[in-house]
mmCIF file with all atom_site columns, C-alpha atoms in Angstrom:
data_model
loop_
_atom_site.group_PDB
_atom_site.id
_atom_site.type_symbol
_atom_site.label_atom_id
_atom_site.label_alt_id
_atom_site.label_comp_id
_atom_site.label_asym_id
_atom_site.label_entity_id
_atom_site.label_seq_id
_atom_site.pdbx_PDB_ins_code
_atom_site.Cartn_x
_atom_site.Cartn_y
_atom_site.Cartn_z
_atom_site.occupancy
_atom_site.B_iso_or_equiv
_atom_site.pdbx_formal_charge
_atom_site.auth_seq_id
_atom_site.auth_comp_id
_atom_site.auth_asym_id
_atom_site.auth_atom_id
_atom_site.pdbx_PDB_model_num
ATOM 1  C CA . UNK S 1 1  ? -21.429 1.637   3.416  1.00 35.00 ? 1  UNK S CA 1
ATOM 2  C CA . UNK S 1 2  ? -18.071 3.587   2.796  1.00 41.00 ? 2  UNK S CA 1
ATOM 3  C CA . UNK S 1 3  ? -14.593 2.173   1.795  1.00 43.00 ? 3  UNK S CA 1
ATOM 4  C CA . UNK S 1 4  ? -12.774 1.932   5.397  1.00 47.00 ? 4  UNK S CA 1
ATOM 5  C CA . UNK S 1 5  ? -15.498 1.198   7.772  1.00 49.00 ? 5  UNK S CA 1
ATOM 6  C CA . UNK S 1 6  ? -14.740 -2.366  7.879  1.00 50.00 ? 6  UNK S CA 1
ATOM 7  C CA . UNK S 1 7  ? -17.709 -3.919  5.797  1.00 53.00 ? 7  UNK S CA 1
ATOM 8  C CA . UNK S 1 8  ? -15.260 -5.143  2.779  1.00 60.00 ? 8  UNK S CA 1
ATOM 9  C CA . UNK S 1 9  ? -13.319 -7.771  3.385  1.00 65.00 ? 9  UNK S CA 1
ATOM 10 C CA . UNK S 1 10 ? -9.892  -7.950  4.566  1.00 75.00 ? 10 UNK S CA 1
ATOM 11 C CA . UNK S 1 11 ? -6.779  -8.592  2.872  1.00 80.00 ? 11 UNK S CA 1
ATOM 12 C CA . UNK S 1 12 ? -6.068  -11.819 1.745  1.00 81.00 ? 12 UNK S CA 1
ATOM 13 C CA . UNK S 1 13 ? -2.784  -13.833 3.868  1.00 84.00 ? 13 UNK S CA 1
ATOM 14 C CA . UNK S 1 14 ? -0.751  -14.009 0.800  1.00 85.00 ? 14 UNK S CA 1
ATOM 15 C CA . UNK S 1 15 ? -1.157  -9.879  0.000  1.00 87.00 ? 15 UNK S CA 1
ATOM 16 C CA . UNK S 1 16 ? -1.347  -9.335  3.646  1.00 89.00 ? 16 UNK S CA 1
ATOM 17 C CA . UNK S 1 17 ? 1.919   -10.825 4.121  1.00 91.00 ? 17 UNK S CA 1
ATOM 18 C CA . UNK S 1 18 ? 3.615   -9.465  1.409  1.00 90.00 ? 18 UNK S CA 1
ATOM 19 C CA . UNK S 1 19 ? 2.337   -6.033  2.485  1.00 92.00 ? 19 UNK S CA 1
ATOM 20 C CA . UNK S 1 20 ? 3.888   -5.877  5.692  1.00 93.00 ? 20 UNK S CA 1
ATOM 21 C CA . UNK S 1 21 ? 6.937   -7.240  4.672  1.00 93.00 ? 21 UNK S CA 1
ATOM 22 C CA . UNK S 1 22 ? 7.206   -4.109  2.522  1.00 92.00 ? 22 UNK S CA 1
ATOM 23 C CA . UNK S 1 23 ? 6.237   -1.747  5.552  1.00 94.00 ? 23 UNK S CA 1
ATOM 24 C CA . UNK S 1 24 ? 8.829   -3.520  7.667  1.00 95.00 ? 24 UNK S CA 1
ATOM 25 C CA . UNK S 1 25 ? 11.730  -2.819  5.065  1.00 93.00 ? 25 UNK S CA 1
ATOM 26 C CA . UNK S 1 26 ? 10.203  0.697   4.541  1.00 95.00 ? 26 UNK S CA 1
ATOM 27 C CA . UNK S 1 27 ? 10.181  1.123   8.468  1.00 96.00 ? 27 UNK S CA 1
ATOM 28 C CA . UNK S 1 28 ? 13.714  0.270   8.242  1.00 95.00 ? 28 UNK S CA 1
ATOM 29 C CA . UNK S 1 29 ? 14.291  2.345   5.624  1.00 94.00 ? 29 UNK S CA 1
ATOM 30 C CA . UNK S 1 30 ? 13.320  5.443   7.048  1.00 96.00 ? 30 UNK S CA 1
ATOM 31 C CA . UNK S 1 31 ? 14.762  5.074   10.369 1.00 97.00 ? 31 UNK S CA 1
ATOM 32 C CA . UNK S 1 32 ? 17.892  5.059   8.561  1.00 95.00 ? 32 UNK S CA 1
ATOM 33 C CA . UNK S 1 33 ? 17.188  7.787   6.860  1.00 96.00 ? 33 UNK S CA 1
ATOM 34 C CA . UNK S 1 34 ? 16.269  9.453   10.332 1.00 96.00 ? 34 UNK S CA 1
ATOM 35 C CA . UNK S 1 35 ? 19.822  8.483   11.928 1.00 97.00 ? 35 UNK S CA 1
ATOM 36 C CA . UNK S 1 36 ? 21.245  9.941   8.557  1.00 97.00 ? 36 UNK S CA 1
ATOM 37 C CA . UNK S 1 37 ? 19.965  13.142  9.271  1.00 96.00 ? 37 UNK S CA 1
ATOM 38 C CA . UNK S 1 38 ? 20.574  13.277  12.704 1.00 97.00 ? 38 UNK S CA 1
ATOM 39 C CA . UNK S 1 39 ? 24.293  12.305  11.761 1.00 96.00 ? 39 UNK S CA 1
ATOM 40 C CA . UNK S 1 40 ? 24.102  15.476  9.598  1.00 96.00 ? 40 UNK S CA 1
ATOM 41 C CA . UNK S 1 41 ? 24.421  13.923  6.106  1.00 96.00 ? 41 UNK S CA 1
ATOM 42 C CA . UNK S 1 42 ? 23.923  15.857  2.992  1.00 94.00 ? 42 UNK S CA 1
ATOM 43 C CA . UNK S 1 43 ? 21.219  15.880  0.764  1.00 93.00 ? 43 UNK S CA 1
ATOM 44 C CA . UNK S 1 44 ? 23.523  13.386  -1.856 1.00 95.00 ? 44 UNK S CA 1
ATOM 45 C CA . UNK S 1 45 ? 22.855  10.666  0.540  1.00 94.00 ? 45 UNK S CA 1
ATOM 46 C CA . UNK S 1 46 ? 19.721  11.171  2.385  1.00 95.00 ? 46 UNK S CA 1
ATOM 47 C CA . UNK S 1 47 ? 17.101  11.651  -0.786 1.00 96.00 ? 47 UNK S CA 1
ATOM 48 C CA . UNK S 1 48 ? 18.097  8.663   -2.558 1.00 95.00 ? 48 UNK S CA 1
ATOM 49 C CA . UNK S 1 49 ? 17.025  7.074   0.575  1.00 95.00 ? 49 UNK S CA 1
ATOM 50 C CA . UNK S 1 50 ? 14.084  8.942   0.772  1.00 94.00 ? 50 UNK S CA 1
ATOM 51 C CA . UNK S 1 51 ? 13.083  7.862   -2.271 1.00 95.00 ? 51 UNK S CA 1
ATOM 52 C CA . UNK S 1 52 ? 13.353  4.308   -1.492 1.00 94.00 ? 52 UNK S CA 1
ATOM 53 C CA . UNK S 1 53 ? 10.893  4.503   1.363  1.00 95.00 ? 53 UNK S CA 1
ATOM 54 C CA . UNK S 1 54 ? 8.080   6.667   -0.643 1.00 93.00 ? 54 UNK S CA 1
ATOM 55 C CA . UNK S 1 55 ? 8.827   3.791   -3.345 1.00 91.00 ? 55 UNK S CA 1
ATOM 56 C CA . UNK S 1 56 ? 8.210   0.956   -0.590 1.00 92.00 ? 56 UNK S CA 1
ATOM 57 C CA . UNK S 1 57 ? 5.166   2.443   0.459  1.00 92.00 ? 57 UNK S CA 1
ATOM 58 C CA . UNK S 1 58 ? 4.067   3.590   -2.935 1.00 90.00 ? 58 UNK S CA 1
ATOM 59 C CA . UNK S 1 59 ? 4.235   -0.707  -3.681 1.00 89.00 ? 59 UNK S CA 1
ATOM 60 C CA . UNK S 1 60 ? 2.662   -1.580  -0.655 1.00 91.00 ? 60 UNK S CA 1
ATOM 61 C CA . UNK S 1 61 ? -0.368  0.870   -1.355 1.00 88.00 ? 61 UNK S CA 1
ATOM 62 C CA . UNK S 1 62 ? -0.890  -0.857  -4.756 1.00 86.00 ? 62 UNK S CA 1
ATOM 63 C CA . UNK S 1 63 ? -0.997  -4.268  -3.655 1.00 88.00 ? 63 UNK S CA 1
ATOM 64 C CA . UNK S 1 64 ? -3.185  -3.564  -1.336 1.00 85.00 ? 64 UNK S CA 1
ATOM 65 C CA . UNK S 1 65 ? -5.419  -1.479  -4.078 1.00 83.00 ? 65 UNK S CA 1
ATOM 66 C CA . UNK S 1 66 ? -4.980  -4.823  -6.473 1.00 82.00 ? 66 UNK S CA 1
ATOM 67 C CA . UNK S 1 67 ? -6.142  -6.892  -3.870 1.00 83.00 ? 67 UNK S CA 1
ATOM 68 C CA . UNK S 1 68 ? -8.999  -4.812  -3.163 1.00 77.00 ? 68 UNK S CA 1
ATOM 69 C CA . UNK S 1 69 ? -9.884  -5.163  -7.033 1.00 75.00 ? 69 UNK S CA 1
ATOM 70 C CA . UNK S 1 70 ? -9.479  -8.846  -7.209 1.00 75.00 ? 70 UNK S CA 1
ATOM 71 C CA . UNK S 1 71 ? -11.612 -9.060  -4.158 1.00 73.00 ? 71 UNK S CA 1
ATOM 72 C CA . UNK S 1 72 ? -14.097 -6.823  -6.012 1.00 67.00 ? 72 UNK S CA 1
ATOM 73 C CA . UNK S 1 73 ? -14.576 -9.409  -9.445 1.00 67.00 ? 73 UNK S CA 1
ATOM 74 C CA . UNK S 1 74 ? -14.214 -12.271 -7.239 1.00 69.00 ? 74 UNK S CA 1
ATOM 75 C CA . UNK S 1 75 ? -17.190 -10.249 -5.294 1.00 66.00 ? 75 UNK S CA 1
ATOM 76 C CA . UNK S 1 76 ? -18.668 -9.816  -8.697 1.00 62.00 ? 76 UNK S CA 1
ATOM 77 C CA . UNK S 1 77 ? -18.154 -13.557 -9.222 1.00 61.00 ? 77 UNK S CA 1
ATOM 78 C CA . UNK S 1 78 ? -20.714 -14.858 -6.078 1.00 62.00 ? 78 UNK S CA 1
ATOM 79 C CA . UNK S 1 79 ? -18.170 -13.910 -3.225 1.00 55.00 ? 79 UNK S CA 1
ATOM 80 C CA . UNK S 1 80 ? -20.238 -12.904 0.270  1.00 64.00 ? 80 UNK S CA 1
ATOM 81 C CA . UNK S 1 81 ? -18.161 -9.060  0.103  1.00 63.00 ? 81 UNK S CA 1
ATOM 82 C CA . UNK S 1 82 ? -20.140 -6.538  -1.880 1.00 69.00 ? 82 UNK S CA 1
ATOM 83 C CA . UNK S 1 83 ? -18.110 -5.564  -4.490 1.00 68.00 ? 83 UNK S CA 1
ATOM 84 C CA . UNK S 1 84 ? -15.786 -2.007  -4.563 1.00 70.00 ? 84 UNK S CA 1
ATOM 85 C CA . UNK S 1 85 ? -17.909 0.905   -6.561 1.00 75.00 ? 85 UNK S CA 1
ATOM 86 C CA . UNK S 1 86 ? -16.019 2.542   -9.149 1.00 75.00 ? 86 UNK S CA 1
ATOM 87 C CA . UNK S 1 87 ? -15.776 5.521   -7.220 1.00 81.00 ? 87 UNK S CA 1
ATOM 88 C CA . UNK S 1 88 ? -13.899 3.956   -4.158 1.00 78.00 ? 88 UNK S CA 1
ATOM 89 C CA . UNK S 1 89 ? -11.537 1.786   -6.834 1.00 75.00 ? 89 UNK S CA 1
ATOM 90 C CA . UNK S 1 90 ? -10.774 5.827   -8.192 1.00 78.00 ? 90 UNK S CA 1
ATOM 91 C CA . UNK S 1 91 ? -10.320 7.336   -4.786 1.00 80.00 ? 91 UNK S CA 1
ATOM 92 C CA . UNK S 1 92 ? -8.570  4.486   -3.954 1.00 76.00 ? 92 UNK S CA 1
ATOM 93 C CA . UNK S 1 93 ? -6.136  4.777   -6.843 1.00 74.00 ? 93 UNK S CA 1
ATOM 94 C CA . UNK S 1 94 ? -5.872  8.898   -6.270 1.00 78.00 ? 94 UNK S CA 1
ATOM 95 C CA . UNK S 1 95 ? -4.940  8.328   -2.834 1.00 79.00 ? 95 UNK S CA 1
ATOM 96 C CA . UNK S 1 96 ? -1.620  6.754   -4.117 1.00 73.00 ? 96 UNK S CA 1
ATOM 97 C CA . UNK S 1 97 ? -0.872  9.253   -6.890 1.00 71.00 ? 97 UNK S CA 1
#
């Protein structure tokens, strides 16, 4: 079955945790970013901002991606979760980039 249709198995606490911690500060991010701009800001102080939440979610996409590869030799290793193909791990990673 395909990546996404929820046959693999979710994310662990630990990553899961970690994960949304990231979202929450990126959440937080960008709504200040948002009240920046509506404040009428210039560009010197809004894009470094901007950058900070792409770089937030940017992490939070790769944990998640390195979970889904420890899952997969864990999988490899006897685990009940069929193991990620090669070509989900790429399209995975590709999604991020």
């Amino acid at each position: 079955m395909a990546a996404g249709d929820g046959t693999r198995a979710p994310i662990d606490d630990e990553t899961c945790a970690a994960v949304l911690n990231r979202l929450k500060r990126a959440q937080g991010q960008l709504a200040g970013v948002i009240a920046m701009i509506e404040d009428g800001r210039g560009c010197k102080d809004v894009v470094p901002q901007l950058a900070a939440v792409s770089r937030a979610l940017d992490r939070a996409g790769f944990k998640i991606v390195a979970s889904g590869m420890r899952q997969c030799i864990e999988a490899r290793d006897g685990e009940d979760a069929p193991p990620l193909t090669e070509d989900e791990l790429e399209r995975l990673f590709l999604a991020l980039a």
